[in-house]
Amino acid sequence: MPAVVPSAATAHGSDEATVRRSRRSTPYLLLAPGLGWLAVFFVVPLFASLATSLQVPLVEGDPDQGYTQGFAVQNYVNAITEYWPQFLKSFLYAGIATLLALCIAYPLAYFIAFHAGKWRNIMLILVVAPFFCSFLIRTYAWKTILADQSPVTQFLNALHLLPDDRILNTPLAVITGIAYNFLPFMTLPLYAALERIDFRLIEAGGDLYGSAWTTFRKVTFPLSLPGVVAGTLLTFIPAVGDFINAQLLGSVKDKMIGNVIDSQFRIVRDYPMASALSFLLMAATLTIVFLYIRRAGTDDLV
Amino acid sequence: MARTQVVTGQVEDLHLVGLTKRFGTMTAVDALDLTIPAGSFFALLGPSGCGKTTTLRMVAGLEDPTEGAILIGEQDVTQLRPYQRPVNTVFQSYALFPHLDIFENVAFGLRRRGIKDVKKPVEDMLELVELGAMARRKPGQLSGGQQQRVAVARALINQPDVLLLDEPLGALDLKLRRQMQIELKRIQTEVGITFVHVTHDQEEAMTMADTVAVMNNGRIEQMGSPVDIYENPRTAFVANFLGQSNLLPGQVVGREDGVTVISAHNATFRIPTARVATDGDSVVVGVRPEKVTVRAKDRAGDLSGRNVLEGVVTDASFTGLSTQYLVRTAWGQELQVFSQNLSADDIVRLGDDVVVSWDPIHSFGLDGASDLHAGMDKELLALQSGDEPAQVG
Ligand SMILES: Nc1ncnc2c1ncn2[C@@H]1O[C@H](COP(=O)(O)OP(=O)(O)O)[C@@H](O)[C@H]1O
Ligand SMILES: [Mg+2]
């Protein structure tokens, strides 16, 4: 028996190696469709747009004559000096809307995860129900809800809670619109994180002299941090670039960077400027996200 | 400061008074009356689903009793929130905080009570459970046995009046379990805190506890020292759940001089009346398999004063330490006999006609209305009924 084994092993040696190699490459094959998609629809446009952002007009001062490839870093300088207030406003509105969404979604997700009982699935369906209706239509609906003559506005006015006596066409409308539209993106990751928490850990917190609030601060919240990070990112990133809410719910003074890019591209047709703005937006968002993950992801993250 | 460093004053007894818990129509814990003496190692033993966890959770404050009260010493704690009770729990699956390291897990209770200087007590406690080197690891990086000790340390450091342990060794393999039994017993002796230890493992309860309460269907069947309840079970459930028993239903034919005489299957058995759990005339005679001697019928010797039965050996398995026999009586009941291998002469063989006998002081008498299979190992029961020739169906 022992005499046979080595020869058999050598005979099959190369076959086995082939099998093993192909087995090792299978996981990469699974990646192929995704990578292909990314290459065609992300990497290529990314570089095309980078190139565009450095173009110069064929005829100075007349964009209708078209552009030619250049190396106009000046486009970026112009983009910043001209539109930094809109950049700032974008991050501000998106940041406030993200916080607002977090404040609304956390108790909601907590309730669904721990107290909804048999209603849990129905509540989860209700959370995603707005997706059955288009983003645009939902935002138009908010236009009606927040209109000057709407019950909501009149009620708040009766209480003298609105500085401008109105909501529509103010930053408040833009922020609430964003918070509303991205609420499911906040709620679902929070729910997933909370639902995973072993309820006995919360009981253990109480058993070890933590009051309900202390146990929440020291046990439940830290354990739900992955959900908080995921939810805030999923809300904040698309919110920064959003232009629908500002367009439909805000005034001309409330334009966000998405609106600027949109109009530069479609109306002004200053393609290099639009591309440069896009790149700046991407870089700024990436930086903020990176810093945020670095901070949240150090010690407290499980 | 000293409040946490020393067990102040005397530790207090734990009293459960008429403690009841119903889930809908189902009664999980049924009017439990129990006093657990301060400083004792108390085991709550019973099969899965009998209400042990529910009882502990009520003591911890994690479950509201439907009726009844919980007192620690003189103080009624029934209405207190969990964090207001001088009680800590070692949870069934430890429930260590995964986001905190071992040091912070153990320090958790002290910090919640606003104690600033936690370093020394935590280090001492980790020393006690021999985990000093692991202080900065996360729970996920520890083995099951180590996590178990962290759970004990995390609870013990608070110097509670009562420490509740819910099947604390259930997740460990057999070898580690034996090791941890000794370890827990050592820790309890060292700190002198009342331990209420819940388990379904009778061997674990008996080796560790000063007092064992056997629980069944939400009630305490019997309570006492391990030796006491093993030697003198008062119900069929206890007789079968703790070790094994031979049970023979019979009728009382006389009571005299502290001895009850019972007739069953044309034989007469004597039991000290103190060991009979009923005043009725219908009594089940019980005896533990290791209390019984088995001899070949033709060399039985002097059996005067003993309880005697005749039968045929239908099974003999030699385990080295002892031989386990099954002896079938004339009416078809199989008796279990564990016989120490003292000399080769004693050995009886399959098919031999034998006499089994035992000293009356080893008999016990149960209520005649008992279910003789109560508390029996389900697998054992299946095995016994499997002796019958299988029906093709
Ligand atoms: N929250 C609950 N809701 C309904 N029934 C429960 C609940 N907790 C326990 N029970 C029931 O109560 C009985 C006792 O359970 P438990 O105390 O966990 O038993 P043990 O710990 O002895 O195995 C079981 O039949 C169980 O199904
Ligand atoms: Mg249990």
Tab-separated table of C-alpha atoms and ligand atoms in Angstrom, chain B residues 21-24 26-29 46-57 63 92 166-167 198 200 215, ligand 1:
chain	number	residue	atom	x	y	z
B	21	LYS	CA	-44.990	33.245	37.156
B	22	ARG	CA	-47.545	32.604	34.479
B	23	PHE	CA	-47.040	33.125	30.765
B	24	GLY	CA	-50.579	33.349	29.486
B	26	MET	CA	-49.010	28.390	31.271
B	27	THR	CA	-47.618	28.352	34.808
B	28	ALA	CA	-43.828	28.367	34.586
B	29	VAL	CA	-43.181	28.802	38.306
B	46	GLY	CA	-34.464	20.168	37.303
B	47	PRO	CA	-35.083	19.106	33.729
B	48	SER	CA	-35.147	21.628	30.917
B	49	GLY	CA	-38.329	23.703	30.884
B	50	CYS	CA	-39.183	23.215	34.566
B	51	GLY	CA	-38.914	26.930	35.355
B	52	LYS	CA	-35.368	27.335	36.680
B	53	THR	CA	-34.386	30.241	34.444
B	54	THR	CA	-37.691	31.985	35.078
B	55	THR	CA	-37.122	31.701	38.831
B	56	LEU	CA	-33.638	33.186	38.559
B	57	ARG	CA	-34.833	35.983	36.297
B	63	GLU	CA	-38.975	39.166	34.967
B	92	GLN	CA	-26.498	31.174	30.533
B	166	ASP	CA	-27.859	30.058	35.120
B	167	GLU	CA	-26.387	26.823	33.784
B	198	VAL	CA	-29.185	26.465	38.228
B	200	HIS	CA	-30.113	20.217	34.833
B	215	MET	CA	-37.579	21.315	40.688
C	1	LIG	N1	-40.981	34.785	27.918
C	1	LIG	C1	-41.675	33.631	27.915
C	1	LIG	N2	-42.868	33.557	27.314
C	1	LIG	C2	-43.591	32.397	27.317
C	1	LIG	N3	-43.178	31.261	27.903
C	1	LIG	C3	-41.983	31.268	28.521
C	1	LIG	C4	-41.168	32.443	28.558
C	1	LIG	N4	-40.031	32.152	29.249
C	1	LIG	C5	-40.141	30.859	29.610
C	1	LIG	N5	-41.298	30.331	29.182
C	1	LIG	C6	-41.766	28.954	29.424
C	1	LIG	O1	-41.708	28.704	30.801
C	1	LIG	C7	-41.234	27.396	31.050
C	1	LIG	C8	-40.028	27.448	31.958
C	1	LIG	O2	-38.965	27.988	31.240
C	1	LIG	P1	-37.537	28.185	31.853
C	1	LIG	O3	-37.666	28.902	33.141
C	1	LIG	O4	-36.678	28.812	30.827
C	1	LIG	O5	-37.089	26.685	32.111
C	1	LIG	P2	-35.644	26.087	32.450
C	1	LIG	O6	-34.687	27.203	32.651
C	1	LIG	O7	-35.867	25.267	33.674
C	1	LIG	O8	-35.275	25.224	31.289
C	1	LIG	C9	-40.938	26.773	29.702
C	1	LIG	O9	-42.008	25.929	29.358
C	1	LIG	C10	-40.856	27.941	28.767
C	1	LIG	O10	-41.304	27.584	27.487
